[in-house]
């Protein structure tokens, strides 16, 4: 299995909703990442988990809350989002923290209304 | 100065030609460099990694790295219309090797 699976693929939520994005990999990778990508922009790092512990938070607003329940799963909990948070949310994993290439999931396209 | 810079393009090349994509970076201590391909509406896909000065070839792709000039490039030989995509250069910064910094990408168009 060489894939990173993200669900849902599309999500529309209101500003008062609570929702979660899910990411799963079974490649034995020990580092997992959340990136945000706006249209025609490069991916921007949000969070890094290494060995199930949060190692980087790129000063992301608290309305985004990551969680890593085990080495294969990564969640992103969303609450009270703003329309400007609408974007493609990408999960990625790599063999370990450090200079390794990432495998990206197909992403969740989020629209906040 | 942006950490990773790319010409946004579009770079238009005819089918069968060599496409040359360029990237410069500002952190002289960076040691790891990657090229990702991203089709419109899809997620990035890793196509090449390079860590040492010189050339690295994989099929029709060649990555070139020159750390002294802080320059990394990607050559695509025998370009095909299916190569039409945005190519993202990514660099691991010396101050934190747990992250990747992406350039804004170069859009490549290969016409028949």
XYZ file of N, CA and C in Angstrom:
675
model
N 0.852 -1.172 0.000
C 0.000 0.000 0.000
C 0.902 1.241 0.000
N 0.834 2.027 -1.069
C 1.706 3.200 -1.189
C 0.889 4.473 -1.232
N -0.258 4.473 -0.594
C -1.155 5.615 -0.681
C -1.386 6.272 0.667
N -1.713 7.565 0.543
C -2.243 8.318 1.664
C -3.698 8.624 1.315
N -4.599 8.187 2.165
C -6.038 8.313 1.895
C -6.634 9.418 2.739
N -7.306 10.361 2.079
C -7.944 11.457 2.794
C -9.447 11.410 2.586
N -10.165 11.655 3.659
C -11.621 11.761 3.570
C -12.093 12.934 4.424
N -13.185 13.610 4.018
C -13.859 13.446 2.731
C -13.082 14.139 1.620
N -13.466 13.934 0.372
C -12.807 14.620 -0.742
C -13.299 16.049 -0.880
N -14.545 16.268 -0.543
C -15.125 17.609 -0.583
C -15.898 17.833 0.706
N -15.882 19.059 1.189
C -16.607 19.399 2.406
C -17.067 20.840 2.320
N -18.357 21.041 2.564
C -18.911 22.388 2.674
C -19.406 22.531 4.105
N -18.971 23.576 4.792
C -19.390 23.752 6.174
C -19.689 25.210 6.468
N -20.612 25.412 7.393
C -20.925 26.752 7.826
C -19.941 27.207 8.882
N -19.948 28.494 9.136
C -18.970 29.074 10.059
C -19.181 28.632 11.501
N -20.348 28.090 11.820
C -20.579 27.632 13.188
C -20.443 26.115 13.336
N -20.143 25.436 12.233
C -20.053 23.970 12.263
C -18.752 23.483 12.873
N -18.797 22.221 13.309
C -17.584 21.488 13.676
C -17.488 20.292 12.743
N -16.339 20.124 12.122
C -16.121 18.992 11.227
C -14.696 18.501 11.419
N -14.426 17.314 10.876
C -13.076 16.757 10.954
C -12.638 16.216 9.607
N -11.370 16.402 9.301
C -10.740 15.794 8.137
C -9.916 14.612 8.627
N -9.906 13.563 7.808
C -9.203 12.335 8.213
C -8.154 11.975 7.179
N -7.040 11.449 7.661
C -5.929 11.039 6.800
C -5.395 9.715 7.322
N -5.128 8.783 6.420
C -4.658 7.460 6.821
C -3.576 6.979 5.865
N -2.525 6.375 6.436
C -1.478 5.763 5.612
C -1.042 4.465 6.277
N -0.691 3.493 5.431
C -0.260 2.190 5.927
C 1.094 1.826 5.333
N 1.942 2.844 5.169
C 3.278 2.618 4.627
C 4.322 2.527 5.729
N 3.885 2.614 6.986
C 4.840 2.587 8.083
C 5.595 3.894 8.251
N 5.091 4.955 7.602
C 5.738 6.252 7.732
C 5.554 6.798 9.137
N 6.587 7.451 9.658
C 6.551 7.938 11.036
C 6.335 9.446 11.138
N 6.327 10.136 10.020
C 6.048 11.571 10.027
C 4.831 11.851 9.156
N 3.956 12.689 9.656
C 2.747 13.051 8.914
C 2.546 14.550 9.007
N 1.919 15.105 7.965
C 1.867 16.552 7.783
C 0.477 16.992 7.329
N 0.116 18.200 7.738
C -1.032 18.896 7.150
C -0.523 20.142 6.428
N -0.949 20.275 5.173
C -0.662 21.457 4.377
C -1.984 22.068 3.924
N -1.950 23.364 3.693
C -3.087 24.098 3.142
C -2.651 24.708 1.825
N -3.500 24.565 0.809
C -3.145 25.138 -0.489
C -4.327 25.933 -1.053
N -4.086 27.221 -1.264
C -5.065 28.078 -1.925
C -4.814 28.012 -3.430
N -5.819 28.425 -4.194
C -5.746 28.345 -5.648
C -4.527 29.097 -6.188
N -3.795 28.430 -7.065
C -2.620 28.991 -7.741
C -1.514 29.422 -6.774
N -1.502 28.833 -5.585
C -0.458 29.090 -4.593
C 0.215 27.781 -4.232
N 1.429 27.842 -3.686
C 2.067 26.597 -3.259
C 1.467 26.089 -1.955
N 1.671 24.819 -1.643
C 1.218 24.312 -0.334
C 1.948 25.036 0.795
N 1.213 25.318 1.861
C 1.779 25.955 3.059
C 1.651 24.997 4.238
N 2.757 24.788 4.915
C 2.773 23.866 6.042
C 1.929 24.393 7.188
N 1.139 23.473 7.780
C 0.361 23.820 8.985
C 0.945 23.099 10.204
N 1.009 21.771 10.133
C 1.431 20.955 11.278
C 2.313 19.796 10.809
N 3.225 19.401 11.707
C 4.028 18.210 11.504
C 3.896 17.327 12.733
N 3.613 16.046 12.501
C 3.637 15.045 13.566
C 4.771 14.080 13.286
N 5.536 13.788 14.316
C 6.615 12.830 14.207
C 6.469 11.831 15.340
N 6.403 10.562 15.004
C 6.188 9.508 16.002
C 5.000 9.870 16.905
N 3.937 10.324 16.255
C 2.642 10.602 16.892
C 2.672 11.820 17.813
N 3.747 12.547 17.819
C 3.827 13.759 18.640
C 3.902 14.993 17.734
N 3.228 16.051 18.134
C 3.258 17.288 17.368
C 4.651 17.901 17.471
N 5.298 18.087 16.326
C 6.645 18.647 16.359
C 6.697 20.054 15.775
N 5.778 20.396 14.899
C 5.741 21.748 14.339
C 4.287 22.212 14.252
N 4.038 23.409 14.743
C 2.779 24.115 14.538
C 3.180 25.459 13.957
N 2.826 25.711 12.708
C 3.236 26.931 12.034
C 2.324 28.100 12.385
N 2.137 28.308 13.696
C 1.305 29.422 14.175
C -0.079 29.407 13.546
N -0.651 28.207 13.501
C -1.975 28.041 12.910
C -3.039 28.454 13.933
N -4.084 29.173 13.509
C -5.143 29.579 14.442
C -5.764 28.378 15.146
N -6.221 28.593 16.360
C -6.723 27.494 17.187
C -8.021 26.888 16.661
N -8.639 27.513 15.679
C -9.835 26.911 15.078
C -9.487 25.661 14.270
N -8.196 25.441 14.047
C -7.691 24.200 13.461
C -7.000 23.411 14.578
N -7.449 22.186 14.795
C -6.882 21.395 15.882
C -6.472 20.026 15.355
N -5.171 19.732 15.310
C -4.742 18.432 14.796
C -4.757 17.374 15.892
N -4.819 16.133 15.417
C -4.779 15.006 16.346
C -4.164 13.821 15.626
N -3.318 13.077 16.335
C -2.697 11.886 15.757
C -2.986 10.710 16.687
N -4.085 9.995 16.490
C -4.480 8.920 17.407
C -3.513 7.740 17.398
N -2.911 7.460 16.243
C -1.906 6.398 16.162
C -1.005 6.679 14.963
N -0.066 5.804 14.722
C 0.955 6.079 13.708
C 0.413 6.082 12.289
N -0.814 5.598 12.094
C -1.374 5.523 10.744
C -2.410 6.606 10.465
N -2.865 7.263 11.505
C -4.002 8.165 11.373
C -3.633 9.594 11.769
N -4.175 10.535 11.014
C -4.011 11.941 11.341
C -5.341 12.628 11.085
N -5.808 13.367 12.063
C -7.067 14.097 11.920
C -6.817 15.602 12.001
N -7.715 16.356 11.394
C -7.696 17.808 11.544
C -9.115 18.233 11.904
N -9.290 18.702 13.131
C -10.594 19.119 13.614
C -10.785 20.604 13.325
N -11.966 20.915 12.793
C -12.258 22.262 12.333
C -13.431 22.829 13.116
N -13.301 24.062 13.570
C -14.375 24.677 14.361
C -14.355 26.186 14.149
N -15.534 26.734 13.876
C -15.694 28.187 13.732
C -14.764 28.743 12.661
N -14.740 28.098 11.503
C -13.873 28.562 10.424
C -14.437 29.799 9.746
N -13.588 30.465 9.021
C -13.935 31.665 8.274
C -13.944 31.354 6.774
N -14.659 32.124 5.985
C -14.651 31.872 4.530
C -13.250 31.850 3.932
N -12.337 32.636 4.488
C -10.974 32.651 3.938
C -10.206 31.368 4.230
N -10.774 30.489 5.051
C -10.146 29.186 5.295
C -10.471 28.188 4.194
N -11.323 28.580 3.270
C -11.635 27.704 2.134
C -10.358 27.450 1.338
N -10.051 26.179 1.106
C -8.799 25.804 0.452
C -8.782 24.298 0.238
N -7.716 23.830 -0.380
C -7.439 22.395 -0.475
C -6.536 22.026 0.701
N -6.983 21.080 1.517
C -6.190 20.649 2.659
C -5.552 19.309 2.315
N -4.245 19.317 2.369
C -3.456 18.170 1.950
C -2.786 17.514 3.148
N -2.912 16.223 3.213
C -2.173 15.427 4.176
C -1.010 14.777 3.444
N 0.099 14.629 4.117
C 1.259 13.957 3.527
C 1.947 13.128 4.595
N 2.724 12.165 4.146
C 3.523 11.379 5.079
C 4.900 11.161 4.489
N 5.872 10.898 5.379
C 7.214 10.556 4.926
C 7.793 9.505 5.855
N 8.823 8.842 5.355
C 9.410 7.712 6.074
C 9.756 8.088 7.522
N 10.313 9.272 7.676
C 10.706 9.743 8.997
C 10.791 11.258 8.926
N 10.952 11.915 10.051
C 11.195 13.352 10.013
C 12.554 13.562 9.365
N 12.731 14.730 8.741
C 13.995 14.987 8.086
C 13.852 15.055 6.583
N 14.957 14.932 5.875
C 14.983 15.216 4.442
C 14.483 14.077 3.567
N 13.249 13.700 3.717
C 12.670 12.650 2.893
C 11.515 13.222 2.089
N 11.325 12.693 0.905
C 10.206 13.135 0.085
C 8.887 12.728 0.699
N 7.872 13.513 0.407
C 6.542 13.263 0.948
C 5.673 12.525 -0.047
N 4.748 11.719 0.472
C 3.638 11.184 -0.312
C 2.395 11.943 0.118
N 1.769 12.603 -0.840
C 0.579 13.387 -0.534
C -0.685 12.579 -0.758
N -1.696 12.844 0.054
C -3.033 12.354 -0.228
C -3.678 13.203 -1.303
N -4.873 12.810 -1.711
C -5.568 13.512 -2.799
C -6.204 14.813 -2.333
N -6.244 15.022 -1.015
C -6.722 16.298 -0.499
C -8.199 16.337 -0.191
N -8.568 17.282 0.656
C -9.967 17.610 0.931
C -10.189 19.046 0.490
N -11.131 19.214 -0.423
C -11.449 20.588 -0.856
C -12.528 21.131 0.058
N -12.157 22.113 0.856
C -13.035 22.668 1.881
C -13.588 24.009 1.434
N -14.891 24.148 1.571
C -15.551 25.434 1.322
C -16.280 25.831 2.595
N -15.993 27.025 3.088
C -16.653 27.559 4.282
C -17.639 28.631 3.827
N -18.892 28.426 4.198
C -19.937 29.373 3.755
C -20.529 30.122 4.942
N 13.107 38.717 0.137
C 13.491 37.641 -0.785
C 12.763 36.350 -0.402
N 12.088 35.747 -1.399
C 11.410 34.499 -1.124
C 12.428 33.392 -0.913
N 12.061 32.417 -0.102
C 12.979 31.328 0.199
C 13.230 30.447 -1.009
N 12.180 30.205 -1.806
C 12.296 29.370 -3.004
C 11.595 30.108 -4.141
N 12.305 30.347 -5.209
C 11.737 31.126 -6.316
C 11.720 30.333 -7.603
N 10.607 30.451 -8.289
C 10.447 29.833 -9.601
C 9.745 30.821 -10.514
N 10.016 30.721 -11.797
C 9.274 31.481 -12.781
C 7.897 30.829 -12.932
N 6.842 31.644 -12.808
C 5.493 31.056 -12.800
C 5.052 30.534 -14.160
N 5.727 31.014 -15.238
C 5.356 30.551 -16.568
C 4.100 31.238 -17.077
N 3.381 30.633 -18.052
C 3.609 29.261 -18.479
C 4.826 29.109 -19.396
N 5.459 27.940 -19.280
C 6.514 27.555 -20.178
C 5.891 26.649 -21.233
N 5.931 27.076 -22.454
C 5.310 26.313 -23.542
C 6.389 25.670 -24.396
N 6.310 24.359 -24.561
C 7.275 23.646 -25.393
C 6.513 22.698 -26.314
N 7.064 22.418 -27.503
C 6.405 21.470 -28.394
C 6.667 20.039 -27.947
N 5.768 19.172 -28.309
C 5.916 17.753 -28.004
C 7.245 17.248 -28.550
N 7.950 16.470 -27.719
C 9.235 15.920 -28.130
C 10.432 16.772 -27.745
N 10.198 18.003 -27.345
C 11.289 18.906 -26.974
C 11.724 18.667 -25.524
N 12.820 19.334 -25.156
C 13.285 19.310 -23.764
C 12.705 20.515 -23.025
N 12.046 20.255 -21.910
C 11.547 21.342 -21.053
C 12.542 21.543 -19.923
N 12.892 22.784 -19.668
C 13.860 23.113 -18.627
C 13.200 24.013 -17.592
N 13.129 23.525 -16.374
C 12.465 24.237 -15.289
C 13.522 24.605 -14.242
N 13.458 25.841 -13.765
C 14.511 26.334 -12.888
C 13.973 26.788 -11.540
N 14.853 26.735 -10.554
C 14.467 27.085 -9.184
C 15.702 27.628 -8.469
N 15.554 28.719 -7.750
C 16.643 29.220 -6.901
C 16.149 29.270 -5.470
N 17.093 29.168 -4.541
C 16.716 29.177 -3.128
C 17.672 30.073 -2.365
N 17.210 30.594 -1.247
C 17.977 31.616 -0.529
C 18.818 31.050 0.622
N 18.450 29.887 1.153
C 19.143 29.330 2.313
C 20.358 28.514 1.863
N 21.535 29.063 2.030
C 22.752 28.413 1.551
C 23.003 27.079 2.237
N 22.428 26.888 3.436
C 22.641 25.644 4.171
C 21.677 24.525 3.812
N 20.741 24.776 2.909
C 19.785 23.733 2.516
C 20.508 22.552 1.888
N 20.025 21.354 2.195
C 20.719 20.146 1.742
C 19.848 19.198 0.924
N 18.531 19.398 0.955
C 17.623 18.451 0.305
C 16.668 19.202 -0.600
N 16.492 18.654 -1.819
C 15.743 19.362 -2.851
C 14.838 18.378 -3.581
N 13.651 18.844 -3.884
C 12.639 17.953 -4.455
C 11.899 18.664 -5.577
N 11.457 17.869 -6.540
C 10.547 18.347 -7.570
C 9.241 17.560 -7.476
N 8.138 18.303 -7.435
C 6.803 17.713 -7.414
C 6.061 18.173 -8.665
N 5.229 17.297 -9.170
C 4.340 17.621 -10.284
C 2.920 17.694 -9.735
N 2.189 18.721 -10.134
C 0.810 18.870 -9.683
C -0.088 19.169 -10.872
N -0.957 18.237 -11.186
C -1.960 18.466 -12.215
C -3.067 19.333 -11.610
N -3.741 20.065 -12.471
C -4.787 20.978 -12.027
C -5.851 20.242 -11.215
N -6.112 20.722 -10.016
C -7.137 20.123 -9.160
C -6.702 18.872 -8.429
N -5.440 18.492 -8.605
C -4.926 17.272 -7.952
C -3.870 17.645 -6.913
N -3.387 16.636 -6.212
C -2.373 16.864 -5.187
C -0.974 16.709 -5.783
N 0.049 17.265 -5.133
C 1.416 17.137 -5.652
C 1.901 15.694 -5.608
N 2.725 15.359 -6.587
C 3.306 14.024 -6.714
C 4.816 14.168 -6.811
N 5.544 13.476 -5.946
C 7.007 13.546 -5.955
C 7.555 12.874 -7.202
N 8.384 13.597 -7.959
C 8.989 12.987 -9.144
C 10.501 12.867 -9.033
N 11.161 13.753 -8.290
C 12.611 13.670 -8.173
C 13.050 14.230 -6.828
N 14.106 13.647 -6.286
C 14.793 14.218 -5.144
C 16.279 14.265 -5.475
N 16.976 15.268 -4.949
C 18.408 15.379 -5.193
C 19.053 16.004 -3.982
N 20.236 15.484 -3.608
C 20.882 15.924 -2.385
C 22.333 16.383 -2.619
N 22.927 15.925 -3.741
C 24.336 16.239 -4.011
C 24.464 17.053 -5.282
N 25.503 17.838 -5.358
C 25.770 18.598 -6.577
C 25.890 17.675 -7.782
N 25.400 18.142 -8.916
C 25.508 17.364 -10.135
C 24.140 16.997 -10.675
N 24.128 15.959 -11.495
C 22.918 15.525 -12.161
C 22.422 14.213 -11.583
N 21.109 14.059 -11.592
C 20.479 12.789 -11.217
C 19.395 12.508 -12.245
N 19.484 11.338 -12.865
C 18.557 11.002 -13.945
C 17.601 9.898 -13.513
N 16.351 10.037 -13.947
C 15.342 9.003 -13.705
C 14.396 9.029 -14.893
N 14.616 8.085 -15.813
C 13.787 8.040 -17.007
C 13.966 9.295 -17.842
N 12.875 9.967 -18.136
C 12.956 11.194 -18.954
C 13.300 12.427 -18.118
N 13.401 12.267 -16.821
C 13.646 13.391 -15.923
C 15.118 13.431 -15.477
N 15.689 14.632 -15.468
C 17.013 14.856 -14.906
C 16.945 16.057 -13.977
N 17.338 15.852 -12.729
C 17.455 16.964 -11.786
C 18.910 17.386 -11.727
N 19.155 18.688 -11.659
C 20.499 19.226 -11.584
C 20.578 20.144 -10.372
N 21.661 20.003 -9.607
C 21.835 20.801 -8.401
C 23.191 21.478 -8.412
N 23.199 22.756 -8.108
C 24.428 23.527 -7.963
C 24.297 24.328 -6.667
N 24.870 23.796 -5.598
C 24.718 24.439 -4.282
C 25.464 25.765 -4.215
N 26.569 25.877 -4.924
C 27.337 27.131 -4.896
C 26.511 28.277 -5.477
N 25.744 27.975 -6.505
C 24.890 28.982 -7.132
C 23.476 28.993 -6.547
N 23.190 28.060 -5.633
C 21.880 27.947 -4.995
C 20.791 27.808 -6.050
N 21.008 26.809 -6.888
C 20.194 26.635 -8.094
C 19.900 25.157 -8.276
N 18.638 24.845 -8.565
C 18.265 23.476 -8.878
C 17.337 23.514 -10.087
N 17.505 22.565 -10.983
C 16.691 22.565 -12.191
C 16.159 21.170 -12.475
N 15.153 21.129 -13.315
C 14.555 19.870 -13.760
C 14.457 19.907 -15.272
N 15.037 18.901 -15.913
C 14.913 18.759 -17.354
C 13.972 17.599 -17.655
N 13.059 17.828 -18.573
C 12.156 16.778 -19.025
C 12.426 16.555 -20.503
N 12.974 15.387 -20.825
C 13.275 15.068 -22.226
C 12.047 14.494 -22.900
N 11.994 14.634 -24.231
C 10.895 14.074 -25.015
C 9.549 14.429 -24.368
N 9.333 15.722 -24.147
C 8.123 16.176 -23.459
C 6.861 15.687 -24.153
N 5.888 15.301 -23.348
C 4.606 14.814 -23.838
C 3.479 15.729 -23.346
N 2.373 15.789 -24.068
C 1.245 16.601 -23.572
C 0.819 16.211 -22.160
N 1.021 14.937 -21.805
C 0.659 14.496 -20.445
C 1.588 15.073 -19.370
N 2.689 15.692 -19.791
C 3.593 16.360 -18.844
C 3.077 17.746 -18.471
N 2.047 18.216 -19.150
C 1.502 19.540 -18.870
C 0.939 19.565 -17.455
N 1.525 20.394 -16.624
C 1.186 20.435 -15.201
C 1.961 21.601 -14.585
N 1.760 21.817 -13.305
C 2.588 22.762 -12.557
C 3.669 21.981 -11.821
N 4.907 22.438 -11.952
C 6.037 21.768 -11.312
C 6.512 22.619 -10.135
N 6.466 22.002 -8.953
C 6.820 22.683 -7.715
C 8.218 22.250 -7.266
N 9.049 23.236 -7.014
C 10.359 22.986 -6.420
C 10.199 23.098 -4.900
N 10.801 22.186 -4.157
C 10.693 22.226 -2.692
C 12.061 22.014 -2.078
N 12.314 22.727 -1.005
C 13.637 22.734 -0.381
C 13.483 22.544 1.126
N 14.366 21.769 1.732
C 14.388 21.626 3.189
C 15.293 22.707 3.753
N 14.767 23.599 4.576
C 15.619 24.684 5.098
C 16.588 24.168 6.150
N 17.730 24.820 6.275
C 18.740 24.390 7.244
C 18.279 24.602 8.677
N 17.374 25.598 8.882
C 16.961 25.902 10.256
C 15.923 24.912 10.784
N 15.348 24.100 9.915
C 14.381 23.095 10.354
C 14.215 22.056 9.245
N 14.891 20.920 9.425
C 14.870 19.905 8.361
C 13.601 19.058 8.394
N 12.667 19.380 9.298
C 11.408 18.624 9.352
C 10.344 19.218 8.442
N 10.665 20.268 7.711
C 9.668 20.898 6.872
C 10.195 21.087 5.457
N 9.247 21.279 4.536
C 9.584 21.600 3.159
C 9.023 22.972 2.835
N 9.824 23.765 2.156
C 9.371 25.052 1.659
C 9.172 24.906 0.156
N 7.972 25.225 -0.301
C 7.655 25.085 -1.721
C 7.799 26.411 -2.446
N 8.278 26.351 -3.681
C 8.188 27.492 -4.575
C 6.776 27.613 -5.108
N 6.526 28.712 -5.817
C 5.181 28.967 -6.326
C 4.837 28.113 -7.535
N 5.833 27.432 -8.087
C 5.555 26.510 -9.185
C 5.684 27.150 -10.552
N 6.054 26.337 -11.525
C 6.103 26.740 -12.936
C 5.092 25.905 -13.701
N 4.203 26.607 -14.422
C 3.221 25.873 -15.225
C 3.837 25.534 -16.567
N 3.847 24.250 -16.885
C 4.391 23.748 -18.152
C 3.244 23.347 -19.067
N 3.323 23.831 -20.294
C 2.352 23.436 -21.323
C 3.109 22.783 -22.461
N 2.779 21.536 -22.789
C 3.384 20.832 -23.907
C 2.333 20.714 -24.993
N 2.606 21.323 -26.145
C 1.599 21.321 -27.209
C 1.997 20.341 -28.311
N 0.966 19.683 -28.893
C 1.243 18.655 -29.924
C 1.832 19.266 -31.187
